[in-house]
mmCIF file of C-alpha atoms in Angstrom:
data_model
loop_
_atom_site.group_PDB
_atom_site.id
_atom_site.type_symbol
_atom_site.label_atom_id
_atom_site.label_comp_id
_atom_site.label_asym_id
_atom_site.label_seq_id
_atom_site.Cartn_x
_atom_site.Cartn_y
_atom_site.Cartn_z
ATOM 1 C CA UNK A 1 -32.839 74.195 16.085
ATOM 2 C CA UNK A 2 -32.832 77.957 15.508
ATOM 3 C CA UNK A 3 -34.718 79.948 18.149
ATOM 4 C CA UNK A 4 -33.629 83.546 17.567
ATOM 5 C CA UNK A 5 -30.713 83.408 19.990
ATOM 6 C CA UNK A 6 -27.627 85.482 19.232
ATOM 7 C CA UNK A 7 -25.264 82.570 20.003
ATOM 8 C CA UNK A 8 -25.487 78.781 19.900
ATOM 9 C CA UNK A 9 -23.389 75.938 21.319
ATOM 10 C CA UNK A 10 -23.013 72.469 19.808
ATOM 11 C CA UNK A 11 -21.173 69.692 21.653
ATOM 12 C CA UNK A 12 -19.785 67.078 19.254
ATOM 13 C CA UNK A 13 -19.745 63.940 21.374
ATOM 14 C CA UNK A 14 -21.328 60.493 21.817
ATOM 15 C CA UNK A 15 -24.692 61.953 22.896
ATOM 16 C CA UNK A 16 -25.158 64.282 19.928
ATOM 17 C CA UNK A 17 -23.162 62.221 17.432
ATOM 18 C CA UNK A 18 -23.407 58.555 18.499
ATOM 19 C CA UNK A 19 -22.332 57.039 15.164
ATOM 20 C CA UNK A 20 -19.028 58.901 14.736
ATOM 21 C CA UNK A 21 -17.967 60.927 17.790
ATOM 22 C CA UNK A 22 -14.566 62.625 17.615
ATOM 23 C CA UNK A 23 -11.472 60.560 18.319
ATOM 24 C CA UNK A 24 -8.985 61.752 20.909
ATOM 25 C CA UNK A 25 -5.881 63.276 19.320
ATOM 26 C CA UNK A 26 -7.495 63.826 15.902
ATOM 27 C CA UNK A 27 -7.750 67.299 14.346
ATOM 28 C CA UNK A 28 -11.235 68.229 13.091
ATOM 29 C CA UNK A 29 -12.442 71.075 10.866
ATOM 30 C CA UNK A 30 -15.933 72.516 11.365
ATOM 31 C CA UNK A 31 -18.211 74.882 9.456
ATOM 32 C CA UNK A 32 -21.897 75.769 9.849
ATOM 33 C CA UNK A 33 -24.725 76.290 7.365
ATOM 34 C CA UNK A 34 -28.221 77.690 7.905
ATOM 35 C CA UNK A 35 -31.223 75.834 6.520
ATOM 36 C CA UNK A 36 -34.639 77.272 5.637
ATOM 37 C CA UNK A 37 -37.018 74.344 5.991
ATOM 38 C CA UNK A 38 -40.023 76.143 4.473
ATOM 39 C CA UNK A 39 -38.200 77.012 1.262
ATOM 40 C CA UNK A 40 -35.841 74.015 1.362
ATOM 41 C CA UNK A 41 -32.767 76.205 0.979
ATOM 42 C CA UNK A 42 -29.333 75.992 2.618
ATOM 43 C CA UNK A 43 -26.880 78.860 3.059
ATOM 44 C CA UNK A 44 -23.274 78.875 1.957
ATOM 45 C CA UNK A 45 -20.815 77.460 4.522
ATOM 46 C CA UNK A 46 -19.575 79.699 7.313
ATOM 47 C CA UNK A 47 -15.899 80.292 7.989
ATOM 48 C CA UNK A 48 -13.955 77.196 9.089
ATOM 49 C CA UNK A 49 -12.645 76.425 12.542
ATOM 50 C CA UNK A 50 -10.501 73.529 13.685
ATOM 51 C CA UNK A 51 -9.540 71.889 16.964
ATOM 52 C CA UNK A 52 -8.213 68.649 18.444
ATOM 53 C CA UNK A 53 -10.278 66.374 20.656
ATOM 54 C CA UNK A 54 -8.465 65.902 23.968
ATOM 55 C CA UNK A 55 -8.909 63.695 27.032
ATOM 56 C CA UNK A 56 -8.014 60.252 28.291
ATOM 57 C CA UNK A 57 -8.356 57.268 25.943
ATOM 58 C CA UNK A 58 -11.310 54.913 26.200
ATOM 59 C CA UNK A 59 -10.795 51.796 28.320
ATOM 60 C CA UNK A 60 -10.448 48.321 26.772
ATOM 61 C CA UNK A 61 -12.768 45.445 27.736
ATOM 62 C CA UNK A 62 -11.557 42.114 29.150
ATOM 63 C CA UNK A 63 -13.418 39.236 27.495
ATOM 64 C CA UNK A 64 -11.870 36.337 29.439
ATOM 65 C CA UNK A 65 -9.152 35.286 31.879
ATOM 66 C CA UNK A 66 -8.381 31.633 32.585
ATOM 67 C CA UNK A 67 -5.730 29.157 33.673
ATOM 68 C CA UNK A 68 -3.632 28.496 30.584
ATOM 69 C CA UNK A 69 -4.633 24.979 29.492
ATOM 70 C CA UNK A 70 -2.248 22.039 29.380
ATOM 71 C CA UNK A 71 0.693 23.854 30.955
ATOM 72 C CA UNK A 72 2.856 23.268 34.016
ATOM 73 C CA UNK A 73 1.484 26.121 36.074
ATOM 74 C CA UNK A 74 2.321 29.770 36.772
ATOM 75 C CA UNK A 75 0.401 30.901 33.703
ATOM 76 C CA UNK A 76 -2.907 32.740 33.219
ATOM 77 C CA UNK A 77 -4.241 33.836 29.822
ATOM 78 C CA UNK A 78 -6.083 37.180 29.535
ATOM 79 C CA UNK A 79 -7.972 38.208 26.382
ATOM 80 C CA UNK A 80 -9.461 41.645 25.762
ATOM 81 C CA UNK A 81 -11.069 43.882 23.150
ATOM 82 C CA UNK A 82 -9.275 47.042 22.091
ATOM 83 C CA UNK A 83 -9.995 50.582 23.232
ATOM 84 C CA UNK A 84 -12.256 52.642 20.975
ATOM 85 C CA UNK A 85 -9.220 54.903 20.508
ATOM 86 C CA UNK A 86 -7.018 52.123 19.112
ATOM 87 C CA UNK A 87 -6.980 51.609 15.371
ATOM 88 C CA UNK A 88 -7.903 55.079 14.129
ATOM 89 C CA UNK A 89 -5.676 57.005 11.749
ATOM 90 C CA UNK A 90 -3.995 58.856 14.599
ATOM 91 C CA UNK A 91 -3.360 55.596 16.539
ATOM 92 C CA UNK A 92 -4.050 57.411 19.808
ATOM 93 C CA UNK A 93 -3.470 54.400 22.112
ATOM 94 C CA UNK A 94 0.147 53.260 22.096
ATOM 95 C CA UNK A 95 0.183 50.553 24.774
ATOM 96 C CA UNK A 96 -2.090 48.506 27.027
ATOM 97 C CA UNK A 97 -1.074 48.098 30.666
ATOM 98 C CA UNK A 98 -2.142 44.921 32.482
ATOM 99 C CA UNK A 99 -2.647 45.166 36.251
ATOM 100 C CA UNK A 100 -3.186 42.309 38.704
ATOM 101 C CA UNK A 101 -4.238 42.194 42.357
ATOM 102 C CA UNK A 102 -5.468 39.596 44.847
ATOM 103 C CA UNK A 103 -8.541 41.608 45.889
ATOM 104 C CA UNK A 104 -11.520 42.395 43.678
ATOM 105 C CA UNK A 105 -11.368 46.117 44.442
ATOM 106 C CA UNK A 106 -7.587 46.171 44.111
ATOM 107 C CA UNK A 107 -6.998 46.609 47.840
ATOM 108 C CA UNK A 108 -5.916 49.816 49.537
ATOM 109 C CA UNK A 109 -3.830 51.011 46.615
ATOM 110 C CA UNK A 110 -6.322 50.060 43.941
ATOM 111 C CA UNK A 111 -5.048 48.282 40.857
ATOM 112 C CA UNK A 112 -1.435 49.442 40.714
ATOM 113 C CA UNK A 113 0.553 46.198 40.354
ATOM 114 C CA UNK A 114 1.651 46.309 36.711
ATOM 115 C CA UNK A 115 2.559 42.845 35.398
ATOM 116 C CA UNK A 116 2.890 43.480 31.685
ATOM 117 C CA UNK A 117 2.279 45.640 28.633
ATOM 118 C CA UNK A 118 1.126 45.039 25.062
ATOM 119 C CA UNK A 119 1.860 47.463 22.236
ATOM 120 C CA UNK A 120 -1.303 48.726 20.521
ATOM 121 C CA UNK A 121 -1.388 47.805 16.829
ATOM 122 C CA UNK A 122 -5.038 48.406 15.950
ATOM 123 C CA UNK A 123 -6.068 44.765 16.390
ATOM 124 C CA UNK A 124 -9.718 44.197 17.423
ATOM 125 C CA UNK A 125 -8.603 41.708 20.106
ATOM 126 C CA UNK A 126 -5.453 41.066 22.125
ATOM 127 C CA UNK A 127 -4.096 38.217 24.266
ATOM 128 C CA UNK A 128 -1.710 38.591 27.214
ATOM 129 C CA UNK A 129 0.050 35.632 28.803
ATOM 130 C CA UNK A 130 0.715 36.293 32.475
ATOM 131 C CA UNK A 131 3.543 33.772 32.771
ATOM 132 C CA UNK A 132 7.284 33.368 33.208
ATOM 133 C CA UNK A 133 7.980 34.570 29.659
ATOM 134 C CA UNK A 134 5.836 37.686 29.232
ATOM 135 C CA UNK A 135 5.031 38.809 32.784
ATOM 136 C CA UNK A 136 7.274 40.881 35.029
ATOM 137 C CA UNK A 137 5.864 38.982 38.022
ATOM 138 C CA UNK A 138 4.380 35.573 37.105
ATOM 139 C CA UNK A 139 1.370 34.399 39.127
ATOM 140 C CA UNK A 140 1.797 32.000 42.032
ATOM 141 C CA UNK A 141 -0.128 28.759 41.696
ATOM 142 C CA UNK A 142 -3.193 28.427 43.900
ATOM 143 C CA UNK A 143 -3.765 32.163 44.488
ATOM 144 C CA UNK A 144 -6.863 33.865 43.083
ATOM 145 C CA UNK A 145 -6.077 36.936 40.972
ATOM 146 C CA UNK A 146 -8.148 39.813 39.609
ATOM 147 C CA UNK A 147 -7.223 41.731 36.456
ATOM 148 C CA UNK A 148 -7.891 45.144 34.949
ATOM 149 C CA UNK A 149 -6.348 46.739 31.867
ATOM 150 C CA UNK A 150 -5.815 50.402 31.071
ATOM 151 C CA UNK A 151 -5.033 52.024 27.723
ATOM 152 C CA UNK A 152 -2.177 54.562 27.572
ATOM 153 C CA UNK A 153 -1.707 57.259 24.928
ATOM 154 C CA UNK A 154 1.735 58.499 25.957
ATOM 155 C CA UNK A 155 0.350 61.065 28.394
ATOM 156 C CA UNK A 156 -2.761 59.690 30.061
ATOM 157 C CA UNK A 157 -4.104 56.312 31.115
ATOM 158 C CA UNK A 158 -7.733 55.373 30.630
ATOM 159 C CA UNK A 159 -9.968 54.422 33.502
ATOM 160 C CA UNK A 160 -9.904 50.763 34.483
ATOM 161 C CA UNK A 161 -11.440 48.162 32.239
ATOM 162 C CA UNK A 162 -13.950 45.784 33.757
ATOM 163 C CA UNK A 163 -12.577 43.614 36.576
ATOM 164 C CA UNK A 164 -12.237 39.868 35.889
ATOM 165 C CA UNK A 165 -11.488 37.207 38.505
ATOM 166 C CA UNK A 166 -10.687 35.400 40.637
ATOM 167 C CA UNK A 167 -8.544 33.318 38.288
ATOM 168 C CA UNK A 168 -6.214 30.562 39.525
ATOM 169 C CA UNK A 169 -3.133 29.060 37.956
ATOM 170 C CA UNK A 170 -2.670 25.343 38.628
ATOM 171 C CA UNK A 171 0.777 23.839 39.068
ATOM 172 C CA UNK A 172 0.518 20.309 37.748
ATOM 173 C CA UNK A 173 2.445 18.361 35.150
ATOM 174 C CA UNK A 174 -0.353 17.793 32.634
ATOM 175 C CA UNK A 175 1.138 14.565 31.288
ATOM 176 C CA UNK A 176 0.072 12.624 34.384
ATOM 177 C CA UNK A 177 -3.548 13.731 33.957
ATOM 178 C CA UNK A 178 -3.983 13.155 30.229
ATOM 179 C CA UNK A 179 -6.338 10.321 29.277
ATOM 180 C CA UNK A 180 -6.229 10.828 25.508
ATOM 181 C CA UNK A 181 -4.753 13.449 23.184
ATOM 182 C CA UNK A 182 -4.523 13.949 19.442
ATOM 183 C CA UNK A 183 -3.031 16.763 17.392
ATOM 184 C CA UNK A 184 -4.126 14.966 14.181
ATOM 185 C CA UNK A 185 -0.636 14.913 12.715
ATOM 186 C CA UNK A 186 -0.984 11.119 12.362
ATOM 187 C CA UNK A 187 -4.000 8.856 11.887
ATOM 188 C CA UNK A 188 -4.944 7.386 15.278
ATOM 189 C CA UNK A 189 -8.008 5.581 14.005
ATOM 190 C CA UNK A 190 -10.899 8.032 14.199
ATOM 191 C CA UNK A 191 -13.978 6.830 12.329
ATOM 192 C CA UNK A 192 -16.363 8.973 10.333
ATOM 193 C CA UNK A 193 -19.442 8.429 8.234
ATOM 194 C CA UNK A 194 -22.876 9.745 7.381
ATOM 195 C CA UNK A 195 -26.562 8.953 7.676
ATOM 196 C CA UNK A 196 -27.631 11.426 4.982
ATOM 197 C CA UNK A 197 -26.119 12.914 1.777
ATOM 198 C CA UNK A 198 -22.358 12.509 2.330
ATOM 199 C CA UNK A 199 -19.400 12.049 4.673
ATOM 200 C CA UNK A 200 -17.206 15.140 4.234
ATOM 201 C CA UNK A 201 -14.897 14.679 7.258
ATOM 202 C CA UNK A 202 -11.254 15.054 6.257
ATOM 203 C CA UNK A 203 -7.928 15.000 8.107
ATOM 204 C CA UNK A 204 -5.136 17.125 6.684
ATOM 205 C CA UNK A 205 -3.979 20.679 6.092
ATOM 206 C CA UNK A 206 -6.923 23.096 5.809
ATOM 207 C CA UNK A 207 -7.043 25.160 2.628
ATOM 208 C CA UNK A 208 -8.836 28.277 3.905
ATOM 209 C CA UNK A 209 -11.816 27.589 1.630
ATOM 210 C CA UNK A 210 -15.546 27.769 2.298
ATOM 211 C CA UNK A 211 -17.656 30.637 3.563
ATOM 212 C CA UNK A 212 -18.351 31.719 0.007
ATOM 213 C CA UNK A 213 -21.895 32.843 0.763
ATOM 214 C CA UNK A 214 -22.378 32.555 4.528
ATOM 215 C CA UNK A 215 -20.134 32.802 7.579
ATOM 216 C CA UNK A 216 -16.343 32.801 7.420
ATOM 217 C CA UNK A 217 -13.889 30.550 5.619
ATOM 218 C CA UNK A 218 -11.976 27.602 7.060
ATOM 219 C CA UNK A 219 -8.533 28.259 8.558
ATOM 220 C CA UNK A 220 -5.581 28.276 6.205
ATOM 221 C CA UNK A 221 -3.384 26.561 8.793
ATOM 222 C CA UNK A 222 -3.778 24.253 11.774
ATOM 223 C CA UNK A 223 -3.789 25.539 15.344
ATOM 224 C CA UNK A 224 -0.502 23.666 15.764
ATOM 225 C CA UNK A 225 1.470 21.514 13.374
ATOM 226 C CA UNK A 226 -0.042 20.956 9.947
ATOM 227 C CA UNK A 227 -3.219 18.887 10.281
ATOM 228 C CA UNK A 228 -6.777 19.234 11.560
ATOM 229 C CA UNK A 229 -9.972 17.207 11.329
ATOM 230 C CA UNK A 230 -12.933 19.010 9.802
ATOM 231 C CA UNK A 231 -15.915 19.092 7.483
ATOM 232 C CA UNK A 232 -14.674 19.517 3.909
ATOM 233 C CA UNK A 233 -11.371 21.258 4.629
ATOM 234 C CA UNK A 234 -10.864 21.987 0.936
ATOM 235 C CA UNK A 235 -8.743 19.034 -0.130
ATOM 236 C CA UNK A 236 -8.825 17.905 -3.759
ATOM 237 C CA UNK A 237 -11.945 19.131 -5.542
ATOM 238 C CA UNK A 238 -13.799 19.977 -2.316
ATOM 239 C CA UNK A 239 -14.867 23.611 -1.853
ATOM 240 C CA UNK A 240 -14.733 24.013 1.945
ATOM 241 C CA UNK A 241 -18.496 24.195 2.674
ATOM 242 C CA UNK A 242 -20.679 21.377 3.968
ATOM 243 C CA UNK A 243 -23.584 20.247 1.784
ATOM 244 C CA UNK A 244 -27.313 20.820 2.116
ATOM 245 C CA UNK A 245 -29.376 18.113 3.839
ATOM 246 C CA UNK A 246 -26.335 16.372 5.275
ATOM 247 C CA UNK A 247 -25.917 14.474 8.542
ATOM 248 C CA UNK A 248 -22.418 13.165 9.254
ATOM 249 C CA UNK A 249 -20.180 12.381 12.212
ATOM 250 C CA UNK A 250 -16.625 11.907 13.502
ATOM 251 C CA UNK A 251 -15.929 9.482 16.407
ATOM 252 C CA UNK A 252 -12.845 9.062 18.598
ATOM 253 C CA UNK A 253 -10.791 5.856 18.149
ATOM 254 C CA UNK A 254 -12.223 2.678 19.691
ATOM 255 C CA UNK A 255 -10.903 1.953 23.182
ATOM 256 C CA UNK A 256 -8.731 5.082 23.282
ATOM 257 C CA UNK A 257 -10.446 6.890 26.180
ATOM 258 C CA UNK A 258 -10.226 4.889 29.418
ATOM 259 C CA UNK A 259 -11.175 7.161 32.322
ATOM 260 C CA UNK A 260 -10.995 4.517 35.047
ATOM 261 C CA UNK A 261 -9.280 6.065 38.089
ATOM 262 C CA UNK A 262 -9.819 9.619 36.826
ATOM 263 C CA UNK A 263 -12.080 12.310 38.273
ATOM 264 C CA UNK A 264 -13.115 15.772 37.077
ATOM 265 C CA UNK A 265 -12.662 14.702 33.447
ATOM 266 C CA UNK A 266 -12.933 17.383 30.763
ATOM 267 C CA UNK A 267 -12.505 17.497 27.001
ATOM 268 C CA UNK A 268 -10.448 20.399 25.655
ATOM 269 C CA UNK A 269 -9.813 21.321 22.041
ATOM 270 C CA UNK A 270 -9.498 24.207 19.633
ATOM 271 C CA UNK A 271 -12.289 24.787 17.153
ATOM 272 C CA UNK A 272 -12.793 26.915 14.052
ATOM 273 C CA UNK A 273 -16.519 26.531 13.450
ATOM 274 C CA UNK A 274 -18.987 28.120 11.064
ATOM 275 C CA UNK A 275 -22.591 26.942 11.170
ATOM 276 C CA UNK A 276 -26.068 28.383 10.660
ATOM 277 C CA UNK A 277 -28.382 28.876 13.646
ATOM 278 C CA UNK A 278 -29.751 25.732 15.367
ATOM 279 C CA UNK A 279 -33.245 26.106 13.914
ATOM 280 C CA UNK A 280 -31.647 25.148 10.587
ATOM 281 C CA UNK A 281 -28.203 23.542 11.054
ATOM 282 C CA UNK A 282 -26.679 21.915 14.120
ATOM 283 C CA UNK A 283 -23.059 21.397 15.138
ATOM 284 C CA UNK A 284 -23.111 19.084 18.136
ATOM 285 C CA UNK A 285 -20.993 16.887 20.419
ATOM 286 C CA UNK A 286 -22.093 13.613 22.023
ATOM 287 C CA UNK A 287 -20.620 11.213 24.587
ATOM 288 C CA UNK A 288 -20.958 7.461 25.047
ATOM 289 C CA UNK A 289 -19.719 5.297 27.917
ATOM 290 C CA UNK A 290 -20.151 2.173 25.816
ATOM 291 C CA UNK A 291 -17.586 2.935 23.139
ATOM 292 C CA UNK A 292 -18.451 3.895 19.589
ATOM 293 C CA UNK A 293 -21.604 1.782 19.646
ATOM 294 C CA UNK A 294 -23.484 4.253 21.846
ATOM 295 C CA UNK A 295 -26.057 5.071 23.093
ATOM 296 C CA UNK A 296 -25.095 8.722 22.696
ATOM 297 C CA UNK A 297 -25.854 11.643 25.021
ATOM 298 C CA UNK A 298 -25.795 15.234 23.737
ATOM 299 C CA UNK A 299 -23.320 17.387 25.708
ATOM 300 C CA UNK A 300 -23.039 20.482 23.467
ATOM 301 C CA UNK A 301 -24.792 22.109 20.511
ATOM 302 C CA UNK A 302 -24.624 25.551 18.941
ATOM 303 C CA UNK A 303 -27.334 27.792 20.398
ATOM 304 C CA UNK A 304 -26.935 30.453 17.695
ATOM 305 C CA UNK A 305 -25.213 31.044 14.383
ATOM 306 C CA UNK A 306 -21.444 30.648 14.855
ATOM 307 C CA UNK A 307 -18.973 32.361 12.521
ATOM 308 C CA UNK A 308 -15.503 31.789 13.957
ATOM 309 C CA UNK A 309 -12.709 33.666 12.230
ATOM 310 C CA UNK A 310 -9.925 32.357 14.461
ATOM 311 C CA UNK A 311 -9.110 29.332 16.589
ATOM 312 C CA UNK A 312 -11.312 29.236 19.713
ATOM 313 C CA UNK A 313 -10.442 27.179 22.804
ATOM 314 C CA UNK A 314 -13.303 25.016 24.113
ATOM 315 C CA UNK A 315 -13.557 23.042 27.336
ATOM 316 C CA UNK A 316 -16.502 20.816 28.243
ATOM 317 C CA UNK A 317 -16.981 19.214 31.643
ATOM 318 C CA UNK A 318 -17.819 15.550 30.988
ATOM 319 C CA UNK A 319 -17.187 14.337 34.543
ATOM 320 C CA UNK A 320 -20.839 13.361 35.135
ATOM 321 C CA UNK A 321 -20.506 10.817 32.340
ATOM 322 C CA UNK A 322 -16.824 9.932 32.008
ATOM 323 C CA UNK A 323 -15.411 9.740 35.552
ATOM 324 C CA UNK A 324 -14.360 6.165 36.292
ATOM 325 C CA UNK A 325 -15.613 4.772 32.962
ATOM 326 C CA UNK A 326 -13.485 2.352 30.930
ATOM 327 C CA UNK A 327 -14.788 2.907 27.392
ATOM 328 C CA UNK A 328 -15.662 6.530 26.689
ATOM 329 C CA UNK A 329 -16.208 7.802 23.141
ATOM 330 C CA UNK A 330 -16.827 11.308 21.791
ATOM 331 C CA UNK A 331 -18.764 12.071 18.608
ATOM 332 C CA UNK A 332 -18.757 15.320 16.631
ATOM 333 C CA UNK A 333 -21.785 15.763 14.382
ATOM 334 C CA UNK A 334 -22.873 18.177 11.647
ATOM 335 C CA UNK A 335 -26.478 18.245 10.436
ATOM 336 C CA UNK A 336 -27.867 20.706 7.877
ATOM 337 C CA UNK A 337 -31.170 21.576 6.233
ATOM 338 C CA UNK A 338 -31.818 22.359 2.577
ATOM 339 C CA UNK A 339 -30.919 26.058 2.536
ATOM 340 C CA UNK A 340 -27.685 27.852 3.464
ATOM 341 C CA UNK A 341 -24.314 26.129 3.809
ATOM 342 C CA UNK A 342 -21.306 27.147 5.910
ATOM 343 C CA UNK A 343 -17.723 25.916 6.408
ATOM 344 C CA UNK A 344 -18.559 23.613 9.350
ATOM 345 C CA UNK A 345 -16.249 22.067 11.957
ATOM 346 C CA UNK A 346 -12.446 22.354 12.154
ATOM 347 C CA UNK A 347 -10.886 20.669 15.221
ATOM 348 C CA UNK A 348 -7.299 20.593 16.476
ATOM 349 C CA UNK A 349 -5.247 19.738 19.578
ATOM 350 C CA UNK A 350 -7.907 17.674 21.340
ATOM 351 C CA UNK A 351 -7.258 16.410 24.877
ATOM 352 C CA UNK A 352 -9.360 14.390 27.313
ATOM 353 C CA UNK A 353 -7.875 14.864 30.759
ATOM 354 C CA UNK A 354 -8.460 14.978 34.454
ATOM 355 C CA UNK A 355 -8.582 18.583 35.570
ATOM 356 C CA UNK A 356 -7.002 19.235 38.978
ATOM 357 C CA UNK A 357 -9.368 20.812 41.472
ATOM 358 C CA UNK A 358 -8.950 24.543 42.005
ATOM 359 C CA UNK A 359 -8.019 25.680 45.521
#
């Protein structure tokens, strides 16, 4: 605002320009005009000036860190969102540096134990596997670790990301703890049906259809192998979206899940799910300890609209129901109202297993 001063200062940053602050390393050109509000007139532009925004890159944000599922130990998976300075035309961030310590504050030296790097490519999200393949110093099983990540632009590192931990790697051969597993490459006898409108559960290669009007499309490939189980995966004349006013289900094979002698039982699988909010459509999971005949107990349901655009790992603790039981069954259900339709469930690499107790 003009106030008669002989000189003015404008700081172009997040406070004054929250929607598009300057990016580090980018050249910018500036000019100024004067505006007469009373007469609604604007002057010609002033002379131009240019400069480069300088400083350290913005830090990334760790979204999760967990024991890598179904492995033989010495492996922790870390996922994070990119720095705000990754993905712009100047590609300011060139690498992410992953640090690991055994104390939440990093100990006396702070977080300085570098275990790996990931090249910045402008992706919204990244995954780092702290293991014997990608890490310079794989984790030791049974020790709790804390992680931070810093972005590096070739000259400066960002401040630390958020701290995540403690995370433990478990050294166990998973085969001895598996109760039931299915990658859906062959038909193991799952049953499916409907109580309203139609049964659209299909096993096969997903076609990447659906999501024409709401949410995202189905995957175009399985999480592993070739096949998944899902609602209308686009085979034949199907279009990939579930129908209005439908209520259908998919149930694990009869007698396949015997948890007798097992404790701390969990179900793990990868999902690609698109469904409207629960006030309208519901994607849900149920458990029975009396086989496929029920009765059924709800163990999970979407609590908001879900629009997956990638495979998402899910783990549900079913120990309160399944531990020691001979005839456990799991049911996936999709129920919709009469309005919007989405792509629905896609499921792959499902395992029911005993999960070893963390130290």
